Short mmCIF file of C-alpha atoms and ligand atoms in Angstrom, two decimals:
data_model
loop_
_atom_site.label_atom_id
_atom_site.label_comp_id
_atom_site.label_asym_id
_atom_site.label_seq_id
_atom_site.Cartn_x
_atom_site.Cartn_y
_atom_site.Cartn_z
CA MET A 1187 5.90 -109.76 -60.40
CA ARG A 1188 3.55 -112.44 -59.06
CA LYS A 1189 4.45 -111.35 -55.54
CA ASN A 1190 3.64 -107.71 -56.43
CA ARG A 1191 0.34 -108.72 -57.92
CA LEU A 1192 -0.50 -110.66 -54.76
CA ARG A 1193 0.45 -107.70 -52.60
CA LEU A 1194 -1.68 -105.38 -54.75
CA ALA A 1195 -4.60 -107.80 -54.40
CA GLY A 1196 -4.08 -107.78 -50.62
CA VAL A 1197 -4.03 -103.99 -50.44
CA LEU A 1198 -7.14 -103.79 -52.59
CA ALA A 1199 -8.94 -106.32 -50.40
CA ALA A 1200 -7.94 -104.40 -47.26
CA ALA A 1201 -9.13 -101.15 -48.82
CA LEU A 1202 -12.46 -102.75 -49.61
CA VAL A 1203 -12.82 -103.88 -46.02
CA VAL A 1204 -11.80 -100.45 -44.66
CA THR A 1205 -14.30 -98.69 -46.92
CA GLY A 1206 -16.99 -101.15 -45.92
CA LEU A 1207 -17.06 -102.65 -49.39
CA GLY A 1208 -15.59 -105.97 -48.26
CA VAL A 1209 -17.95 -108.76 -49.19
CA PRO A 1210 -18.95 -111.87 -47.24
CA ALA A 1211 -18.81 -115.29 -48.85
CA ALA A 1212 -22.43 -115.17 -50.02
CA GLN A 1213 -21.79 -111.94 -51.87
CA ALA A 1214 -18.55 -113.13 -53.38
CA HIS A 1215 -20.67 -115.70 -55.19
CA GLY A 1216 -22.94 -113.02 -56.59
CA LYS A 1217 -25.53 -112.94 -53.79
CA PRO A 1218 -26.03 -109.62 -52.02
CA ALA A 1219 -25.39 -109.60 -48.28
CA THR A 1220 -28.53 -110.32 -46.27
CA LEU A 1221 -29.61 -108.41 -43.17
CA ALA A 1222 -28.30 -111.38 -41.21
CA ASP A 1223 -24.87 -111.13 -42.90
CA LEU A 1224 -24.68 -107.43 -42.13
CA ALA A 1225 -25.78 -107.86 -38.51
CA GLN A 1226 -23.34 -110.69 -37.99
CA ARG A 1227 -20.44 -108.38 -38.80
CA HIS A 1228 -21.40 -106.50 -35.63
CA GLY A 1229 -21.78 -109.70 -33.63
CA ARG A 1230 -25.56 -109.20 -33.57
CA TYR A 1231 -28.45 -111.17 -34.97
CA LEU A 1232 -31.27 -109.87 -37.15
CA GLY A 1233 -34.36 -111.99 -36.70
CA SER A 1234 -38.03 -112.30 -37.50
CA ALA A 1235 -41.05 -113.75 -35.80
CA THR A 1236 -43.07 -116.24 -37.76
CA ASP A 1237 -46.22 -118.28 -37.25
CA ASN A 1238 -47.19 -121.78 -38.29
CA PRO A 1239 -50.08 -120.93 -40.66
CA GLU A 1240 -47.72 -118.84 -42.79
CA LEU A 1241 -45.36 -121.71 -43.47
CA VAL A 1242 -47.42 -122.94 -46.44
CA ASP A 1243 -46.43 -119.76 -48.30
CA GLU A 1244 -43.29 -120.79 -50.20
CA PRO A 1245 -42.13 -117.32 -51.37
CA TYR A 1246 -42.61 -116.17 -47.75
CA LYS A 1247 -40.52 -119.05 -46.46
CA GLN A 1248 -37.80 -118.27 -48.94
CA ILE A 1249 -37.17 -114.78 -47.53
CA LEU A 1250 -37.71 -115.93 -43.93
CA GLY A 1251 -35.08 -118.61 -44.46
CA SER A 1252 -32.51 -116.45 -46.20
CA GLU A 1253 -32.63 -112.91 -44.85
CA PHE A 1254 -32.56 -113.63 -41.10
CA ASN A 1255 -30.37 -115.55 -38.67
CA GLN A 1256 -32.84 -115.72 -35.78
CA ILE A 1257 -36.48 -116.79 -35.53
CA THR A 1258 -39.13 -116.33 -32.82
CA PRO A 1259 -42.34 -118.36 -32.97
CA GLY A 1260 -45.16 -115.78 -32.78
CA ASN A 1261 -47.61 -118.14 -31.09
CA GLY A 1262 -46.42 -121.74 -31.25
CA MET A 1263 -44.62 -121.88 -27.89
CA LYS A 1264 -47.30 -120.11 -25.84
CA TRP A 1265 -49.13 -121.92 -23.05
CA TYR A 1266 -52.41 -122.38 -24.98
CA ALA A 1267 -50.47 -124.14 -27.73
CA THR A 1268 -48.09 -126.22 -25.61
CA GLU A 1269 -50.28 -127.41 -22.72
CA PRO A 1270 -53.86 -127.20 -24.04
CA GLU A 1271 -55.06 -129.58 -21.33
CA GLN A 1272 -53.54 -129.88 -17.91
CA GLY A 1273 -50.54 -132.17 -18.08
CA VAL A 1274 -51.01 -132.85 -21.82
CA PHE A 1275 -48.16 -131.26 -23.73
CA ASP A 1276 -48.08 -130.58 -27.46
CA PHE A 1277 -44.90 -129.13 -28.89
CA SER A 1278 -45.76 -129.71 -32.55
CA ALA A 1279 -46.24 -126.04 -33.51
CA GLY A 1280 -43.01 -124.91 -31.85
CA ASP A 1281 -41.13 -127.92 -33.18
CA GLU A 1282 -42.16 -127.13 -36.74
CA ILE A 1283 -40.62 -123.68 -36.42
CA VAL A 1284 -37.51 -124.91 -34.61
CA ASN A 1285 -36.93 -127.51 -37.32
CA LEU A 1286 -37.32 -124.94 -40.08
CA ALA A 1287 -34.96 -122.56 -38.30
CA ARG A 1288 -32.37 -125.30 -37.78
CA ALA A 1289 -32.50 -126.19 -41.46
CA HIS A 1290 -31.50 -122.57 -42.19
CA HIS A 1291 -28.91 -122.34 -39.38
CA GLN A 1292 -31.03 -119.77 -37.56
CA LYS A 1293 -31.15 -119.48 -33.81
CA VAL A 1294 -34.46 -119.49 -31.98
CA ARG A 1295 -35.78 -117.33 -29.16
CA GLY A 1296 -38.33 -119.14 -27.02
CA HIS A 1297 -41.52 -117.09 -26.54
CA THR A 1298 -43.03 -117.30 -23.94
CA LEU A 1299 -43.38 -119.35 -20.72
CA VAL A 1300 -45.45 -117.17 -18.36
CA TRP A 1301 -47.92 -114.64 -19.75
CA HIS A 1302 -51.42 -113.56 -18.78
CA SER A 1303 -52.62 -113.75 -22.38
CA GLN A 1304 -53.24 -116.78 -24.61
CA LEU A 1305 -53.57 -119.08 -21.62
CA PRO A 1306 -55.63 -122.25 -22.02
CA ASP A 1307 -59.10 -122.22 -20.47
CA TRP A 1308 -58.12 -124.75 -17.84
CA VAL A 1309 -55.75 -122.18 -16.32
CA THR A 1310 -58.09 -119.18 -16.47
CA SER A 1311 -61.52 -120.67 -15.82
CA ARG A 1312 -61.07 -121.67 -12.20
CA ALA A 1313 -59.77 -120.39 -8.88
CA TRP A 1314 -56.40 -121.75 -7.71
CA LYS A 1315 -54.91 -122.31 -4.33
CA ALA A 1316 -51.35 -120.94 -4.29
CA GLY A 1317 -49.79 -124.38 -3.79
CA GLU A 1318 -51.68 -125.84 -6.74
CA LEU A 1319 -50.83 -123.01 -9.11
CA ARG A 1320 -47.16 -123.08 -8.11
CA ALA A 1321 -46.99 -126.76 -9.00
CA VAL A 1322 -48.79 -126.18 -12.31
CA LEU A 1323 -46.52 -123.26 -13.21
CA LYS A 1324 -43.35 -125.14 -12.30
CA LYS A 1325 -44.38 -128.16 -14.32
CA HIS A 1326 -45.33 -126.06 -17.34
CA ILE A 1327 -42.06 -124.12 -17.31
CA GLN A 1328 -39.81 -127.09 -16.71
CA THR A 1329 -41.47 -129.42 -19.21
CA GLU A 1330 -41.26 -126.82 -21.97
CA VAL A 1331 -37.75 -125.64 -21.16
CA ARG A 1332 -36.52 -129.25 -21.03
CA HIS A 1333 -38.18 -130.02 -24.35
CA TYR A 1334 -36.36 -127.14 -26.05
CA ARG A 1335 -33.06 -127.52 -24.21
CA GLY A 1336 -30.22 -126.99 -26.68
CA LYS A 1337 -32.69 -125.80 -29.32
CA VAL A 1338 -33.45 -122.28 -28.14
CA PHE A 1339 -30.75 -119.85 -27.05
CA ALA A 1340 -33.03 -117.64 -24.96
CA TRP A 1341 -36.43 -117.69 -23.27
CA ASP A 1342 -38.87 -114.91 -22.61
CA VAL A 1343 -39.57 -116.44 -19.21
CA VAL A 1344 -42.09 -113.87 -18.02
CA ASN A 1345 -43.83 -111.63 -20.51
CA GLU A 1346 -45.54 -108.31 -19.77
CA ALA A 1347 -45.45 -108.43 -15.98
CA PHE A 1348 -45.95 -104.69 -15.38
CA ASN A 1349 -48.60 -102.04 -15.96
CA GLU A 1350 -47.80 -98.73 -17.64
CA ASP A 1351 -47.36 -97.00 -14.26
CA GLY A 1352 -44.80 -99.57 -13.10
CA THR A 1353 -47.12 -101.48 -10.76
CA TYR A 1354 -47.41 -105.23 -11.12
CA ARG A 1355 -50.01 -106.42 -13.61
CA GLU A 1356 -52.72 -108.30 -11.76
CA THR A 1357 -52.59 -111.63 -13.53
CA VAL A 1358 -53.68 -115.01 -12.23
CA PHE A 1359 -50.04 -115.60 -11.30
CA TYR A 1360 -49.51 -112.33 -9.45
CA ASN A 1361 -52.87 -112.46 -7.71
CA THR A 1362 -52.39 -116.03 -6.54
CA LEU A 1363 -48.66 -116.20 -5.89
CA GLY A 1364 -47.56 -112.61 -5.33
CA PRO A 1365 -44.60 -110.91 -7.06
CA GLY A 1366 -42.27 -113.78 -6.11
CA TYR A 1367 -43.65 -115.79 -9.04
CA ILE A 1368 -41.15 -113.99 -11.30
CA ALA A 1369 -38.07 -115.09 -9.34
CA ASP A 1370 -39.53 -118.60 -9.03
CA ALA A 1371 -40.17 -118.81 -12.78
CA LEU A 1372 -36.58 -117.79 -13.51
CA ARG A 1373 -35.18 -120.31 -11.01
CA TRP A 1374 -37.32 -123.14 -12.36
CA ALA A 1375 -36.30 -122.32 -15.92
CA ARG A 1376 -32.62 -122.31 -14.91
CA GLN A 1377 -32.96 -125.73 -13.25
CA ALA A 1378 -34.40 -127.11 -16.48
CA ASP A 1379 -31.71 -125.62 -18.74
CA PRO A 1380 -28.51 -124.33 -17.12
CA LYS A 1381 -27.30 -122.71 -20.35
CA VAL A 1382 -30.24 -120.91 -21.94
CA LYS A 1383 -30.46 -117.11 -21.54
CA LEU A 1384 -33.38 -116.08 -19.37
CA TYR A 1385 -35.23 -112.86 -20.17
CA LEU A 1386 -38.07 -110.71 -18.94
CA ASN A 1387 -39.85 -109.13 -21.90
CA ASP A 1388 -42.34 -106.28 -22.28
CA TYR A 1389 -43.70 -103.50 -24.51
CA ASN A 1390 -43.52 -99.76 -23.89
CA ILE A 1391 -40.24 -100.09 -22.02
CA GLU A 1392 -38.09 -98.68 -24.82
CA ALA A 1393 -37.84 -95.25 -23.23
CA VAL A 1394 -36.76 -94.46 -19.70
CA GLY A 1395 -39.99 -94.08 -17.71
CA ALA A 1396 -42.19 -95.60 -15.02
CA LYS A 1397 -42.56 -98.98 -16.72
CA SER A 1398 -38.90 -99.43 -17.72
CA ASP A 1399 -37.88 -98.17 -14.26
CA ALA A 1400 -39.95 -101.02 -12.79
CA TYR A 1401 -37.86 -103.48 -14.84
CA TYR A 1402 -34.65 -101.73 -13.89
CA ASN A 1403 -35.47 -101.90 -10.18
CA LEU A 1404 -36.71 -105.48 -10.35
CA ALA A 1405 -33.64 -106.59 -12.33
CA LYS A 1406 -31.34 -104.96 -9.78
CA GLU A 1407 -33.18 -106.69 -6.95
CA LEU A 1408 -33.14 -110.08 -8.68
CA LYS A 1409 -29.42 -109.78 -9.43
CA ALA A 1410 -28.73 -108.85 -5.79
CA GLN A 1411 -30.65 -111.94 -4.68
CA GLY A 1412 -28.76 -114.18 -7.09
CA VAL A 1413 -31.87 -114.98 -9.14
CA PRO A 1414 -30.88 -116.17 -12.63
CA LEU A 1415 -31.76 -113.33 -14.99
CA ASP A 1416 -29.71 -112.78 -18.15
CA GLY A 1417 -31.53 -110.17 -20.12
CA ILE A 1418 -34.36 -107.75 -20.72
CA GLY A 1419 -36.34 -107.92 -23.95
CA LEU A 1420 -37.75 -104.65 -25.21
CA GLN A 1421 -40.54 -105.52 -27.60
CA ALA A 1422 -40.49 -102.16 -29.41
CA HIS A 1423 -43.97 -102.14 -30.93
CA LEU A 1424 -43.70 -98.49 -31.96
CA ALA A 1425 -46.25 -96.21 -33.63
CA LEU A 1426 -45.40 -93.08 -35.63
CA GLN A 1427 -48.27 -91.16 -34.04
CA TYR A 1428 -46.88 -91.63 -30.52
CA GLY A 1429 -43.35 -90.37 -31.14
CA TYR A 1430 -39.93 -91.98 -31.06
CA PRO A 1431 -38.52 -93.26 -27.73
CA THR A 1432 -35.52 -90.94 -27.74
CA THR A 1433 -34.02 -92.39 -24.55
CA LEU A 1434 -33.82 -95.91 -26.01
CA GLU A 1435 -30.03 -95.99 -26.18
CA ASP A 1436 -29.62 -94.68 -22.61
CA ASN A 1437 -32.16 -97.20 -21.45
CA LEU A 1438 -30.35 -100.12 -23.12
CA ARG A 1439 -27.13 -98.89 -21.60
CA ARG A 1440 -28.43 -98.78 -18.02
CA PHE A 1441 -29.50 -102.43 -18.27
CA SER A 1442 -26.07 -103.31 -19.69
CA LYS A 1443 -24.48 -101.66 -16.69
CA LEU A 1444 -26.43 -104.03 -14.45
CA GLY A 1445 -24.68 -106.86 -16.27
CA LEU A 1446 -27.67 -107.79 -18.41
CA ASP A 1447 -28.08 -108.47 -22.10
CA THR A 1448 -30.80 -106.61 -23.92
CA ALA A 1449 -32.61 -107.40 -27.15
CA LEU A 1450 -35.18 -105.64 -29.29
CA THR A 1451 -37.55 -108.57 -29.48
CA GLU A 1452 -40.70 -107.66 -31.43
CA VAL A 1453 -39.95 -104.57 -33.47
CA ASP A 1454 -42.60 -103.07 -35.70
CA ILE A 1455 -43.40 -99.45 -36.46
CA ARG A 1456 -47.03 -98.93 -37.34
CA MET A 1457 -48.75 -95.91 -38.81
CA ILE A 1458 -52.25 -94.65 -39.39
CA LEU A 1459 -53.22 -95.78 -42.90
CA PRO A 1460 -52.93 -94.89 -45.68
CA ALA A 1461 -49.17 -95.17 -45.81
CA THR A 1462 -47.80 -92.10 -47.57
CA GLU A 1463 -44.30 -91.57 -48.91
CA GLU A 1464 -43.68 -89.20 -46.02
CA LYS A 1465 -44.79 -91.69 -43.35
CA LEU A 1466 -42.76 -94.48 -44.95
CA ALA A 1467 -39.70 -92.21 -44.91
CA GLN A 1468 -40.24 -91.41 -41.24
CA GLN A 1469 -40.72 -95.09 -40.50
CA ALA A 1470 -37.45 -95.86 -42.31
CA GLN A 1471 -35.64 -93.30 -40.17
CA TRP A 1472 -37.04 -94.90 -37.00
CA TYR A 1473 -35.94 -98.37 -38.11
CA ALA A 1474 -32.45 -96.96 -38.69
CA ASP A 1475 -32.49 -95.23 -35.30
CA VAL A 1476 -33.58 -98.39 -33.49
CA THR A 1477 -30.83 -100.34 -35.24
CA ASP A 1478 -28.24 -97.67 -34.39
CA ALA A 1479 -29.30 -97.72 -30.74
CA CYS A 1480 -28.78 -101.47 -30.49
CA LEU A 1481 -25.43 -101.32 -32.28
CA ALA A 1482 -24.27 -98.55 -29.94
CA VAL A 1483 -24.71 -100.68 -26.82
CA ARG A 1484 -22.43 -103.67 -26.61
CA ARG A 1485 -24.80 -105.94 -24.72
CA CYS A 1486 -27.73 -105.35 -27.07
CA VAL A 1487 -27.46 -108.76 -28.69
CA GLY A 1488 -29.90 -108.48 -31.57
CA ILE A 1489 -33.04 -107.20 -33.22
CA THR A 1490 -36.15 -109.19 -34.12
CA VAL A 1491 -38.95 -107.81 -36.28
CA TRP A 1492 -42.44 -109.08 -35.40
CA ASP A 1493 -42.66 -110.84 -38.75
CA TRP A 1494 -41.04 -109.25 -41.77
CA THR A 1495 -43.91 -108.59 -44.20
CA ASP A 1496 -47.05 -106.48 -43.82
CA LYS A 1497 -48.91 -109.49 -45.22
CA TYR A 1498 -48.61 -111.30 -41.89
CA SER A 1499 -48.44 -108.42 -39.40
CA TRP A 1500 -50.64 -108.63 -36.29
CA ILE A 1501 -51.32 -104.87 -36.41
CA PRO A 1502 -54.37 -104.49 -38.71
CA ALA A 1503 -56.35 -107.05 -36.70
CA PHE A 1504 -55.57 -105.32 -33.38
CA PHE A 1505 -55.51 -101.60 -34.28
CA GLU A 1506 -58.24 -100.55 -36.66
CA GLY A 1507 -57.01 -98.31 -39.47
CA GLU A 1508 -53.33 -98.89 -38.67
CA GLY A 1509 -50.69 -101.03 -40.33
CA ALA A 1510 -47.78 -101.00 -42.82
CA ALA A 1511 -45.53 -101.66 -39.83
CA LEU A 1512 -42.86 -103.95 -41.27
CA PRO A 1513 -39.84 -103.54 -43.58
CA TRP A 1514 -41.43 -105.41 -46.51
CA ASP A 1515 -44.88 -104.68 -47.97
CA GLU A 1516 -47.69 -107.19 -48.50
CA GLN A 1517 -46.28 -108.13 -51.92
CA PHE A 1518 -42.89 -108.86 -50.33
CA GLN A 1519 -41.32 -105.75 -51.86
CA PRO A 1520 -38.71 -104.15 -49.59
CA LYS A 1521 -39.83 -100.75 -48.27
CA PRO A 1522 -37.63 -97.74 -47.42
CA ALA A 1523 -37.42 -99.23 -43.90
CA TYR A 1524 -35.60 -102.28 -45.27
CA PHE A 1525 -32.97 -100.13 -46.96
CA ALA A 1526 -32.67 -97.99 -43.83
CA ILE A 1527 -31.89 -101.06 -41.69
CA ARG A 1528 -29.28 -102.11 -44.25
CA GLY A 1529 -27.81 -98.62 -44.20
CA ALA A 1530 -27.58 -98.62 -40.42
CA LEU A 1531 -25.90 -102.03 -40.40
CA LYS A 1532 -23.30 -101.06 -43.01
O1 G3I B 1426 -55.80 -120.03 -33.34
C1 G3I B 1426 -56.97 -119.29 -33.69
C2 G3I B 1426 -57.65 -119.90 -34.89
O2 G3I B 1426 -58.10 -121.19 -34.56
C3 G3I B 1426 -58.82 -118.99 -35.32
O3 G3I B 1426 -59.39 -119.48 -36.50
C4 G3I B 1426 -58.31 -117.56 -35.56
C5 G3I B 1426 -59.44 -116.61 -35.90
O4 G3I B 1426 -59.15 -115.29 -35.49
O5 G3I B 1426 -57.69 -117.10 -34.40
C6 G3I B 1426 -56.56 -117.88 -34.02
O6 G3I B 1426 -55.98 -117.32 -32.88
C7 G3I B 1426 -55.26 -116.12 -33.08
C8 G3I B 1426 -53.81 -116.35 -32.67
O7 G3I B 1426 -53.10 -115.14 -32.75
C9 G3I B 1426 -53.11 -117.38 -33.56
O8 G3I B 1426 -53.09 -116.95 -34.90
C10 G3I B 1426 -55.87 -115.04 -32.20
O9 G3I B 1426 -57.19 -114.73 -32.66
C11 G3I B 1426 -55.02 -113.80 -32.22
O10 G3I B 1426 -55.52 -112.89 -31.25
C12 G3I B 1426 -53.59 -114.15 -31.87
O11 G3I B 1426 -52.82 -112.95 -31.98
C13 G3I B 1426 -51.51 -113.03 -31.47
C14 G3I B 1426 -51.35 -112.07 -30.29
O12 G3I B 1426 -50.01 -112.11 -29.84
C15 G3I B 1426 -52.25 -112.39 -29.13
O13 G3I B 1426 -52.08 -111.43 -28.13
C16 G3I B 1426 -50.58 -112.63 -32.57
O14 G3I B 1426 -50.64 -113.57 -33.63
C17 G3I B 1426 -49.15 -112.54 -32.03
O15 G3I B 1426 -48.31 -112.01 -33.02
C18 G3I B 1426 -49.14 -111.63 -30.81
O16 G3I B 1426 -47.85 -111.55 -30.31
C19 G3I B 1426 -47.68 -110.73 -29.14
C20 G3I B 1426 -46.52 -111.31 -28.37
O17 G3I B 1426 -46.75 -112.65 -28.08
C21 G3I B 1426 -46.27 -110.51 -27.08
N1 G3I B 1426 -46.12 -109.12 -27.35
C22 G3I B 1426 -47.18 -108.51 -28.13
C23 G3I B 1426 -47.37 -109.27 -29.43
C24 G3I B 1426 -48.41 -108.60 -30.28
O18 G3I B 1426 -49.67 -108.68 -29.69
#
């Protein structure tokens, strides 16, 4: 009798798993599965960016700490923050976020070592000889990567290296050092941390096109030369008015075939305000589609939203009249997009 009851319980449990109703430990204790729980079942992470000023907001921290299993510092690891004066390093902003993430068992993506934007004045306000800038770049990369060794699982080593037409962006690094600065940056990062995953990261490379082709060709070349490159980060700052990148899944797949990981690193889907029910429904569909695309490609390792609430989105300050880009609204209420991501992960 007892044996039968046990067997019945086993069959029921199996049926629940088969029908997708199986519940993780958190849920078994009455807590609904989080986005992180759902993503984990697919071997993926679901993350959020965050920024130091927001960490005084306790209700914000509560959701940040519970719903996600990966965190990216939105600003705290950038050059202006970490080496504000030449040779003077300050990791306090990044450390605060790493410590918070560790307390919640969340992994951290390092963002970012080499970028033309948010550089300190001492880098941008003078002319460099190539030899000097190489030494400065190497020291910056290696000091930061060493500091976070074992604490971040991946680095956006070079961010936004290409123009829309697939030509190299003319940054201080490109102009002074030539295109080889990318391979050098990757090699220097690898020397400083043999285990961390090294990425190139950019926006508007979700679809197959001139800019993503530039990454594809560069990645192929770097791999052929034995340069340490592990992945390509597709930021995925999308906008309803510009249309959905329908070739996203194919694009992810072609990078996989090169032996690279991919990640959707800064997802948000903005719209022209006001947000209507119709636009929010379309946004929800896009969030589901983006999630489906990542789940469909084995080496797409995870999805990060560029913060989770409209309260702290970068969009309104950068695009006048646009916003409502994230899965939770400014009052921390989940939007249709949130439920769409859940649906896609189930
Ligand atoms: O630190 C100053 C503060 O002292 C001052 O009082 C305040 C007044 O505006 O500005 C603060 O600096 C702001 C900084 O974020 C830190 O909050 C800058 O004005 C603001 O421009 C900067 O925006 C960041 C942006 O990168 C810069 O390009 C966003 O927060 C950050 O989310 C955004 O992130 C980038 C990724 O790194 C790369 N991909 C695109 C993405 C969105 O732009």
